[in-house]
C-alpha atoms as an extended CHARMM CRD file, in Angstrom:
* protein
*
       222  EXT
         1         1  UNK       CA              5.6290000000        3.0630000000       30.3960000000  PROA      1               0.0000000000
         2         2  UNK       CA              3.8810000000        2.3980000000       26.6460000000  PROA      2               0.0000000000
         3         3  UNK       CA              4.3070000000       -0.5780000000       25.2450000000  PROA      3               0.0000000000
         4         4  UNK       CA              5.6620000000        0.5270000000       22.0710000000  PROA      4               0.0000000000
         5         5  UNK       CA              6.3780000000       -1.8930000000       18.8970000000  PROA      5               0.0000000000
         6         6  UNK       CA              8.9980000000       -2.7840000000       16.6640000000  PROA      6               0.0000000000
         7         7  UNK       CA              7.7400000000       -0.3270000000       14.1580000000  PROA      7               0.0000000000
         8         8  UNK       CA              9.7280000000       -0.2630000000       11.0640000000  PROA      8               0.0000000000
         9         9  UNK       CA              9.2220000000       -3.4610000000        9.9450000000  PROA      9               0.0000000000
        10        10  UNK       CA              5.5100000000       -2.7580000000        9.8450000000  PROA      10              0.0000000000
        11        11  UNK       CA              6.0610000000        0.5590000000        7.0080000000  PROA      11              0.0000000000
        12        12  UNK       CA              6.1950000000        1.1750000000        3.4880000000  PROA      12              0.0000000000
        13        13  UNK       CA              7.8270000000        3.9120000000        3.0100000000  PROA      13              0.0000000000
        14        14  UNK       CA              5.9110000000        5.4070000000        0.1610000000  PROA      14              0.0000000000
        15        15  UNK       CA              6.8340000000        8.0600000000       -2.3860000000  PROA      15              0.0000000000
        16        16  UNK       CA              3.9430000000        8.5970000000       -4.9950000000  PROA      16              0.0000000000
        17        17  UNK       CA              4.5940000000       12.3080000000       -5.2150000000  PROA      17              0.0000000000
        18        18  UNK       CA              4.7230000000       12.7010000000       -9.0540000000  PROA      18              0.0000000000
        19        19  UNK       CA              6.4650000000       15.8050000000       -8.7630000000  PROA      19              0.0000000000
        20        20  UNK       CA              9.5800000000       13.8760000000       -6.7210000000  PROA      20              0.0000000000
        21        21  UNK       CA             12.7310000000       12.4140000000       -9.3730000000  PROA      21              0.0000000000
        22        22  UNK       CA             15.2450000000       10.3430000000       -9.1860000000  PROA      22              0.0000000000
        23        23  UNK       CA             16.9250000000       11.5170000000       -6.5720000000  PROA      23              0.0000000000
        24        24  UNK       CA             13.9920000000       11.3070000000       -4.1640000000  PROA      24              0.0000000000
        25        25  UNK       CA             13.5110000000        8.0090000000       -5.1710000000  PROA      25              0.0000000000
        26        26  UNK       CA             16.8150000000        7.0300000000       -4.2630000000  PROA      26              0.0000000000
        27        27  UNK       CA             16.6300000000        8.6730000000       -1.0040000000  PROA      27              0.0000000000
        28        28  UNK       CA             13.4220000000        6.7170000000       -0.5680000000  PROA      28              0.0000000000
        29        29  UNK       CA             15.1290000000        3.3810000000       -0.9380000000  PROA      29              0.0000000000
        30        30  UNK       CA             18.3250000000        4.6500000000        1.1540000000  PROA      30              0.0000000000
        31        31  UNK       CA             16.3980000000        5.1460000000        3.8950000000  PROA      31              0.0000000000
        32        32  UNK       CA             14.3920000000        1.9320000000        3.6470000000  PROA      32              0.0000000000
        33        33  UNK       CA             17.2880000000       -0.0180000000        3.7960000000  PROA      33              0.0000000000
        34        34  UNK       CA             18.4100000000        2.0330000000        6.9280000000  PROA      34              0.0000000000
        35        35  UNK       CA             15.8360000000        1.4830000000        8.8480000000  PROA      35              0.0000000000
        36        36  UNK       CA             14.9140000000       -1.8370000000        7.7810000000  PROA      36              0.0000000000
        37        37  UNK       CA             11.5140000000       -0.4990000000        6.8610000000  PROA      37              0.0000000000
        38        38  UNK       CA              9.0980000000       -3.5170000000        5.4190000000  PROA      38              0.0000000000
        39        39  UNK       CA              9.0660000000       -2.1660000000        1.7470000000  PROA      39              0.0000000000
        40        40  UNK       CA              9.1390000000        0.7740000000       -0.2050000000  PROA      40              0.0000000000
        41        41  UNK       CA              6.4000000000        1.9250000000       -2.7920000000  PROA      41              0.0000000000
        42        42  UNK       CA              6.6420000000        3.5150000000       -5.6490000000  PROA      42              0.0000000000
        43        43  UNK       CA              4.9750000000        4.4810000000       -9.0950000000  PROA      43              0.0000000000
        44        44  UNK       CA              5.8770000000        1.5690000000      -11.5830000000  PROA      44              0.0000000000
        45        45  UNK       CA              8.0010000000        4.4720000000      -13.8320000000  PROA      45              0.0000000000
        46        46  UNK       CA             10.6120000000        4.4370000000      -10.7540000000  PROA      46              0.0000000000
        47        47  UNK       CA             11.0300000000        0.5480000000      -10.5010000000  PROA      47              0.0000000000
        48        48  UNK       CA             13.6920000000        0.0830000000      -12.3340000000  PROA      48              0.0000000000
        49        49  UNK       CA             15.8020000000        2.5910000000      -10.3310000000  PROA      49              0.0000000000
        50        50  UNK       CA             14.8550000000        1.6990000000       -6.8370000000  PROA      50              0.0000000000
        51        51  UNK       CA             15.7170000000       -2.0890000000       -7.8180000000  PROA      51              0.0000000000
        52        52  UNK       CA             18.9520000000       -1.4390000000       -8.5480000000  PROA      52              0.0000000000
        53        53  UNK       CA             19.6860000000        0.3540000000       -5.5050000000  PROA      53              0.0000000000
        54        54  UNK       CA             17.5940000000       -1.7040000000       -3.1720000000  PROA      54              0.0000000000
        55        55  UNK       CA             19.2960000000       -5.3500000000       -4.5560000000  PROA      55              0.0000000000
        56        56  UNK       CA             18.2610000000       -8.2060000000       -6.0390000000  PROA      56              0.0000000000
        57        57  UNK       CA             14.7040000000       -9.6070000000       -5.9960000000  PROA      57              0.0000000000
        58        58  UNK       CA             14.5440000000      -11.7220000000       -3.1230000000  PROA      58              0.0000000000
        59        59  UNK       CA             17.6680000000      -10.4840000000       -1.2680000000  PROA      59              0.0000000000
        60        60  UNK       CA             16.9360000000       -9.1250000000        2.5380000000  PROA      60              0.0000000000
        61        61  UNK       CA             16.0670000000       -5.9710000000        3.0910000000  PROA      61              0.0000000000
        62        62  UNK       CA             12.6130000000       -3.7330000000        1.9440000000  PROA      62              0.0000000000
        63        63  UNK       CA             10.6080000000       -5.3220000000       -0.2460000000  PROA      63              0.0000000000
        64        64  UNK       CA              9.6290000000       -3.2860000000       -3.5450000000  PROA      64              0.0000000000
        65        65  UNK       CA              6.3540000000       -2.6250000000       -4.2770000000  PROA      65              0.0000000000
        66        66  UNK       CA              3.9760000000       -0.9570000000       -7.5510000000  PROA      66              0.0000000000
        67        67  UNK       CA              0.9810000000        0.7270000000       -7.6210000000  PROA      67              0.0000000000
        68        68  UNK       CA             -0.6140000000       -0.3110000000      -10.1920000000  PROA      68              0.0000000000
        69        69  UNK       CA             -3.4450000000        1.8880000000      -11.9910000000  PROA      69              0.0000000000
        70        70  UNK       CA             -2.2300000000        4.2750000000       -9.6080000000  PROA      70              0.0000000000
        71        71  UNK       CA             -4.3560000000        6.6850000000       -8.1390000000  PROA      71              0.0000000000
        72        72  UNK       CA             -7.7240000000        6.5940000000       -9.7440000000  PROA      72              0.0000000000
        73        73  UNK       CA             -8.1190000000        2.8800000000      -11.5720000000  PROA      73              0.0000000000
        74        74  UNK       CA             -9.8330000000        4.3130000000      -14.0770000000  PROA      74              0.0000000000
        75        75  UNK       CA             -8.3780000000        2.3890000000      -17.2740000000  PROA      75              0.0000000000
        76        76  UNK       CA             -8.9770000000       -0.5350000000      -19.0500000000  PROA      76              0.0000000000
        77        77  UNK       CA             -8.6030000000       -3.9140000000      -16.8650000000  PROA      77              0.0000000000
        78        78  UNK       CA             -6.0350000000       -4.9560000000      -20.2580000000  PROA      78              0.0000000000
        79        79  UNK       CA             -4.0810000000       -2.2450000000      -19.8890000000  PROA      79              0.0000000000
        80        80  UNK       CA             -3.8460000000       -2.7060000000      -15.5970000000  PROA      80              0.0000000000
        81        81  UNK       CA             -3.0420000000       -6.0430000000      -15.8050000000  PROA      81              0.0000000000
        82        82  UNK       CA             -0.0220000000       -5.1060000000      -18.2260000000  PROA      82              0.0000000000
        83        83  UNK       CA              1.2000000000       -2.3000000000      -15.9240000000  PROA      83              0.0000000000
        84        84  UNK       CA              1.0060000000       -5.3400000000      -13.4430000000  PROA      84              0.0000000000
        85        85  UNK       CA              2.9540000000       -7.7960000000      -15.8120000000  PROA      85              0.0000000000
        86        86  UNK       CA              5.7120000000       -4.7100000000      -16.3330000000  PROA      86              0.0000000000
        87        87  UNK       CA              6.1670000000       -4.4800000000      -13.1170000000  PROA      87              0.0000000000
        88        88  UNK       CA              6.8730000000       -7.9840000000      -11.8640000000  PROA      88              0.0000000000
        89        89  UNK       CA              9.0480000000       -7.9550000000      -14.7170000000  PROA      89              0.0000000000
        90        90  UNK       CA             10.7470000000       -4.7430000000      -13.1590000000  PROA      90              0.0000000000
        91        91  UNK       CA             11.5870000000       -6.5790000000      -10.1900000000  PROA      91              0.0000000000
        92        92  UNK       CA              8.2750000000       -5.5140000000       -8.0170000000  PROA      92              0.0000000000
        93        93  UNK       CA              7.7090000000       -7.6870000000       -5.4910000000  PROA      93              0.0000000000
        94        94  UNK       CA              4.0070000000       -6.7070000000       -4.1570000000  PROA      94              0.0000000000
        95        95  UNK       CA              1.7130000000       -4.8120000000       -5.8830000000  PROA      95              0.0000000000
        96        96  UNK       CA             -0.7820000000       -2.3060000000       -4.5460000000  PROA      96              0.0000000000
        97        97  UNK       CA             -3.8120000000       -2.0080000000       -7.0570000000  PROA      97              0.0000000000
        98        98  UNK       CA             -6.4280000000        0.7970000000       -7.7740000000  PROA      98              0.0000000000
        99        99  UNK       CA             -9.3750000000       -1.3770000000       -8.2970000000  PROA      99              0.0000000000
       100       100  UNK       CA            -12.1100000000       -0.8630000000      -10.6640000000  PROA      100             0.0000000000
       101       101  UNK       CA            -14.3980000000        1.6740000000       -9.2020000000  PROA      101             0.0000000000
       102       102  UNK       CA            -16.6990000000        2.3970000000      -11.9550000000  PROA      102             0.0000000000
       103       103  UNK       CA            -17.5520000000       -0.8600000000      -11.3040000000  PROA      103             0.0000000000
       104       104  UNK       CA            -18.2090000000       -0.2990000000       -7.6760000000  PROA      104             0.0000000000
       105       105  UNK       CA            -20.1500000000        2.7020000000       -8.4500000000  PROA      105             0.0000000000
       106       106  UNK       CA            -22.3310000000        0.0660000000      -10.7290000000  PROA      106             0.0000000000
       107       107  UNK       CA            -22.2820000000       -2.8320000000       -8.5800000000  PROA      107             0.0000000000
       108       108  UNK       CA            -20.7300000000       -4.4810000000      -10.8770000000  PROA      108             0.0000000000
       109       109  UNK       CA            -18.8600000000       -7.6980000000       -9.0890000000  PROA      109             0.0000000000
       110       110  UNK       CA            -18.4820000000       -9.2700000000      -12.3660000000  PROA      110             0.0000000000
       111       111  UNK       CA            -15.8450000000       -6.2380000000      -14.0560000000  PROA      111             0.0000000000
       112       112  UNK       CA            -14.4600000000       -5.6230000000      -10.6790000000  PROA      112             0.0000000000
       113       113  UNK       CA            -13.3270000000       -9.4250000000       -9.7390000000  PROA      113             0.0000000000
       114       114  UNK       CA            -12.3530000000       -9.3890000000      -13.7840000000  PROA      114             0.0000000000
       115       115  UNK       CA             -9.9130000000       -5.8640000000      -13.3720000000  PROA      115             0.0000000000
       116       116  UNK       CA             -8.4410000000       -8.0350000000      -10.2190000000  PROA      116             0.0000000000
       117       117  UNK       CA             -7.9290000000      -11.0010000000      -10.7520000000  PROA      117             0.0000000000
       118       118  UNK       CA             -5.8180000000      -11.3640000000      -13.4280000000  PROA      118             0.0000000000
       119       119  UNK       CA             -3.3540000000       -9.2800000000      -11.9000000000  PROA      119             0.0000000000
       120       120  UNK       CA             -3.4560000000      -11.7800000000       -8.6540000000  PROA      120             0.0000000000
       121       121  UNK       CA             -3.0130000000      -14.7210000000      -10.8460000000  PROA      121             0.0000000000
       122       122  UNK       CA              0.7730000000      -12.9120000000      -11.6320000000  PROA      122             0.0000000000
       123       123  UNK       CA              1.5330000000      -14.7180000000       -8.2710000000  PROA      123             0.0000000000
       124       124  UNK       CA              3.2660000000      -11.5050000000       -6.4600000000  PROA      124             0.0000000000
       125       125  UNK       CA              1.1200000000      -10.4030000000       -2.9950000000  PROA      125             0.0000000000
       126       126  UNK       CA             -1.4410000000       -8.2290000000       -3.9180000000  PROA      126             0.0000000000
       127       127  UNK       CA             -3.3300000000       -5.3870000000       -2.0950000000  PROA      127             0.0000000000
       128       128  UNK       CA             -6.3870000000       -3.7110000000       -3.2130000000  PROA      128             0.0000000000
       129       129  UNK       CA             -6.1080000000       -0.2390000000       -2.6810000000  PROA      129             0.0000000000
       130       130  UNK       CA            -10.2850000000        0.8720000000       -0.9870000000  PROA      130             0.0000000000
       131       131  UNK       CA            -10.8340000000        4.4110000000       -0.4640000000  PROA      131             0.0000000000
       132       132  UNK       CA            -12.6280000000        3.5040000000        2.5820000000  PROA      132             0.0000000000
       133       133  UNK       CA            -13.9790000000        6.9870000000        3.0420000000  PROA      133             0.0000000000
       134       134  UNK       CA            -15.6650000000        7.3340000000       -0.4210000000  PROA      134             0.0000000000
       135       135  UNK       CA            -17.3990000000        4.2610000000        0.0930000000  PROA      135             0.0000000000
       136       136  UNK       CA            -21.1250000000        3.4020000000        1.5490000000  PROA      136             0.0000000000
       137       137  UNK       CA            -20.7380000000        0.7300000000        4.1500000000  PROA      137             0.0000000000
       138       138  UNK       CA            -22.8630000000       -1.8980000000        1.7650000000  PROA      138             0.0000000000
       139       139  UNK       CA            -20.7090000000       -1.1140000000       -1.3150000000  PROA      139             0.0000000000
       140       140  UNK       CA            -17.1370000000       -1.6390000000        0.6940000000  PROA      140             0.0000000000
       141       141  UNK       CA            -18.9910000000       -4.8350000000        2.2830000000  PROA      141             0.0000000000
       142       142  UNK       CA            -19.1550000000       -6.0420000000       -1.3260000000  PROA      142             0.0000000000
       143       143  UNK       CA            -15.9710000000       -4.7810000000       -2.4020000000  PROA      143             0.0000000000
       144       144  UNK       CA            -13.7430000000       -6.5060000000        0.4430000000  PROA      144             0.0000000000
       145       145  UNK       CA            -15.7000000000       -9.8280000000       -0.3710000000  PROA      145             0.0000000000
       146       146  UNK       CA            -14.9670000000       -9.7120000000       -3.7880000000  PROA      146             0.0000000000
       147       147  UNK       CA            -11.2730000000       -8.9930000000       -3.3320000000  PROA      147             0.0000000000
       148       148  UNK       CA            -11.2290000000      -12.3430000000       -0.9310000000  PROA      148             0.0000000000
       149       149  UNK       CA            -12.7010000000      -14.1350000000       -3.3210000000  PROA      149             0.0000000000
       150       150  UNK       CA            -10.3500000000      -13.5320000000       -6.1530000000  PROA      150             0.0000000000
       151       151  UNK       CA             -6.9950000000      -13.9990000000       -3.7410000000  PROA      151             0.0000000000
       152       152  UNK       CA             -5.9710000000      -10.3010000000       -2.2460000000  PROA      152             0.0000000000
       153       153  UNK       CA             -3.5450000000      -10.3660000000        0.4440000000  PROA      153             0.0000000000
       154       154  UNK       CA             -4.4340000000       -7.5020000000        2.0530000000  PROA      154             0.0000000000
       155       155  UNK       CA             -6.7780000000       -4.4710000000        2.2210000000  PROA      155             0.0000000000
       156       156  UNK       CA             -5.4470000000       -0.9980000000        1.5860000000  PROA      156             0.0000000000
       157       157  UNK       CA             -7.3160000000        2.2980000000        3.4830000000  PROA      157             0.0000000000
       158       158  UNK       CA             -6.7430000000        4.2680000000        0.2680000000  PROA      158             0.0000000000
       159       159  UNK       CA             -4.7530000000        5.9660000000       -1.8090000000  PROA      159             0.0000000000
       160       160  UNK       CA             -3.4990000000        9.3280000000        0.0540000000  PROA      160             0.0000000000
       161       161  UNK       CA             -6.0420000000       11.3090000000       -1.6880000000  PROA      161             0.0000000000
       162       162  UNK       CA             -9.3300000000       11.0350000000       -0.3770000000  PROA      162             0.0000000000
       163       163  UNK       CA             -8.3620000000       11.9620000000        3.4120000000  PROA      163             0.0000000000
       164       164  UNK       CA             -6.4010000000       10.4410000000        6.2160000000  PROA      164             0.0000000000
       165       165  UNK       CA             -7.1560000000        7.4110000000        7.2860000000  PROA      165             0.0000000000
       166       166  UNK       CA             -8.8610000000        6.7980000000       10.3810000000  PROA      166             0.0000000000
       167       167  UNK       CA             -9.0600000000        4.5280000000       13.5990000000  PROA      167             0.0000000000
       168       168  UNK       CA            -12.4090000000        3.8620000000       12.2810000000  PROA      168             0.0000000000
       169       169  UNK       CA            -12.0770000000        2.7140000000        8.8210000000  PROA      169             0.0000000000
       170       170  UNK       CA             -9.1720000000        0.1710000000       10.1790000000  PROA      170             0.0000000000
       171       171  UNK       CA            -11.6020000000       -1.5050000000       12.9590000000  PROA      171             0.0000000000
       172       172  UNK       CA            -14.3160000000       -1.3310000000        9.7820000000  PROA      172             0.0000000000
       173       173  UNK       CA            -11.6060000000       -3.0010000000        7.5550000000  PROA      173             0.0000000000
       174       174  UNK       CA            -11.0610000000       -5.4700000000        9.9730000000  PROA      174             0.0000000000
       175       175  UNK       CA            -14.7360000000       -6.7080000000       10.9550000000  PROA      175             0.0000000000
       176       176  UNK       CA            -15.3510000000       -7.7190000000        7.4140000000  PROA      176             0.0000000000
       177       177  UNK       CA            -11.7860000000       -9.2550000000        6.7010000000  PROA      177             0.0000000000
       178       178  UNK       CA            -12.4850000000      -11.4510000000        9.5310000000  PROA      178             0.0000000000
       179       179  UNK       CA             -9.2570000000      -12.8610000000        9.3880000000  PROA      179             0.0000000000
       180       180  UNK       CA             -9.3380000000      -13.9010000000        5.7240000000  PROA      180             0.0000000000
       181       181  UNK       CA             -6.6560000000      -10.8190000000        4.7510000000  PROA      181             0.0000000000
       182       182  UNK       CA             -4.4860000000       -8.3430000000        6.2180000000  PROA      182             0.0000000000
       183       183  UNK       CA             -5.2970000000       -4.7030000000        6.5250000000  PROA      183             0.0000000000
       184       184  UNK       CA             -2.7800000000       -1.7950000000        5.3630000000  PROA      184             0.0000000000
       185       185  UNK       CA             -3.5430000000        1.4570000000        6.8850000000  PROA      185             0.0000000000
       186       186  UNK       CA             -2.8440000000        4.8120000000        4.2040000000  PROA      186             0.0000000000
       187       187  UNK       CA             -3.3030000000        7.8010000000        4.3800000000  PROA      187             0.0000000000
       188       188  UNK       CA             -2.0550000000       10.6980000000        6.2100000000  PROA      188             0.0000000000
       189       189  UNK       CA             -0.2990000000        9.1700000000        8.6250000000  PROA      189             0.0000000000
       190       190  UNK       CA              1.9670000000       11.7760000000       10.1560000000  PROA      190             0.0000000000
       191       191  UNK       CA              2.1890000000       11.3670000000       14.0850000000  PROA      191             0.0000000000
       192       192  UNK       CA              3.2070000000        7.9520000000       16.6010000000  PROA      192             0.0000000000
       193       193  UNK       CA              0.3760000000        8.3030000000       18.3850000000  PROA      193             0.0000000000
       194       194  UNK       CA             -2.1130000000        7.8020000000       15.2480000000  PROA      194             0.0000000000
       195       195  UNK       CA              0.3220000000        5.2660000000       13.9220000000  PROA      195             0.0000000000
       196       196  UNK       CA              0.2830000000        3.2470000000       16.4590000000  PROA      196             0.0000000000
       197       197  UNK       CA             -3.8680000000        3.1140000000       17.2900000000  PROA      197             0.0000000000
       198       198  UNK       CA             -3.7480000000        2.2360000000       13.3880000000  PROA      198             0.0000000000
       199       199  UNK       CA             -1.8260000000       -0.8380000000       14.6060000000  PROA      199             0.0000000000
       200       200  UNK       CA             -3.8750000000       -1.1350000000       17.4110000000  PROA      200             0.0000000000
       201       201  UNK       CA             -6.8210000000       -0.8980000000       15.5640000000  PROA      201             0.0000000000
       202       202  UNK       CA             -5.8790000000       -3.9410000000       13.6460000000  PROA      202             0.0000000000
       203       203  UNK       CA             -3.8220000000       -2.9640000000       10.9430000000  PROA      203             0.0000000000
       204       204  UNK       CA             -0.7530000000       -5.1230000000       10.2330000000  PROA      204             0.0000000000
       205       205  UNK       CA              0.9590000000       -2.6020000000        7.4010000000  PROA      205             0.0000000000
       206       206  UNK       CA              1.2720000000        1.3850000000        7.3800000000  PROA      206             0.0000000000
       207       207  UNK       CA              2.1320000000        2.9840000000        4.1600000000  PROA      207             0.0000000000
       208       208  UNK       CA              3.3480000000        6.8750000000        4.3640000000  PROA      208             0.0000000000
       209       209  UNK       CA              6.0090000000        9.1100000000        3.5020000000  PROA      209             0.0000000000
       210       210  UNK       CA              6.5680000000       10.1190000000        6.7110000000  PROA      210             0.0000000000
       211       211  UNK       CA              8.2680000000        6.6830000000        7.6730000000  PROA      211             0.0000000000
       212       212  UNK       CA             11.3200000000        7.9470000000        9.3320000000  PROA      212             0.0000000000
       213       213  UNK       CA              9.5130000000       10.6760000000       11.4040000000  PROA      213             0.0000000000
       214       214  UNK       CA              7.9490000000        7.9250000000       12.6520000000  PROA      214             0.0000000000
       215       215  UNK       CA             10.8440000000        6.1370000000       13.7490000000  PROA      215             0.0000000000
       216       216  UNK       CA             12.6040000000        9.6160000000       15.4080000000  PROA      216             0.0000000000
       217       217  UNK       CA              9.2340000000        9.5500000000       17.1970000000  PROA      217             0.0000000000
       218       218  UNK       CA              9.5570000000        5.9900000000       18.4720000000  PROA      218             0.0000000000
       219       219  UNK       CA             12.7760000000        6.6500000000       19.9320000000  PROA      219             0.0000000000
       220       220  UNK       CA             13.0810000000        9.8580000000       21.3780000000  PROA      220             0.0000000000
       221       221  UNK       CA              9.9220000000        7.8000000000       23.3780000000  PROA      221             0.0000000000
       222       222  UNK       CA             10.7590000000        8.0160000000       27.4640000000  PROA      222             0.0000000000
């Protein structure tokens, strides 16, 4: 018999589908609370909405989390740490951040720490967001050390558009964390059986849509 985990408390429930409304986004947070999924993430134009129907700040229940500079990162590290600011305001209460990577493309620690760390310094849990895949091994070395340095959280696969995430990018996540932050697997995540070698892999978080396939999985488990 598999040992299987407690697995909702290990998702965010995403929905970062631009062409999804209100209603979607409701549904989202419905189903959170349901399933007593960890948090649910959304863009920062739907915060407003899924706080009022997920509760206070701070209450139990899914946390709410932003992306912030959401999915590229390309804009001004000003205007990202603003998008940051409105959504604390909003009621987020972990944001998930496209880093600066026209920096990373430069090697350019000094911008990248600068588009972070201001946004860390807001005092919510941050995760950078890494597109693992689109990344030489030497430049994500540099990028996960920088992100340590200036207070991350945790490390996030990628956004959902540059490929599922793999077994492999998680163990690479993890062997240059070392411990220092946690490790969010995204991307594709569709099936148990791949979310749970995620976890077994060393990720700590999963972030998908498909949340409560996931948990129909889980239990129709012998």
């Amino acid at each position: 018999m598999r040992d299987l985990p407690d697995l909702a408390p290990l998702i965010d429930h995403a929905l970062l589908d631009p062409h999804q409304g209100r209603e979607a986004v409701l549904l989202c947070c419905d189903q959170a609370r349901h399933f007593n999924f960890a948090g649910v993430c959304v863009a920062s134009r739907w915060l407003r909405e899924a706080r009022e129907r997920l509760g206070p700040s701070g209450s139990r229940g899914p946390k709410l989390i932003s992306v912030v500079g959401f999915p590229f990162g390309a804009i001004p590290a000003e205007l990202k740490r603003q998008e940051a600011e409105w959504a604390a305001a909003a009621g987020a209460e972990e944001l998930d951040v496209v880093p600066d990577f026209g920096a990373l493309a430069d090697g350019d620690s000094g911008a990248f720490c600068n588009d972070l760390a201001p946004i860390v310094e807001l005092g919510l849990p941050v995760k950078v967001i890494l597109e693992v895949s689109r990344l030489t091994p030497e430049t994500l070395a540099w990028a996960v050390e920088a992100s340590i340095d200036v207070g991350v959280a945790m490390l996030k696969s990628g956004t959902g558009f540059g490929g599922p995430v793999s077994v492999e990018q998680i163990k690479q996540l993890q062997q240059l964390a070392r411990g220092r932050a946690a490790i969010k697997a995204s991307g594709g995540i569709n099936d148990l059986d791949q979310a749970l070698a995620l976890l077994e892999a060393g990720a700590s978080r999963l972030g998908t849509s498909r949340g409560v396939a996931l948990i129909e999985s889980l239990r129709a488990q012998p």
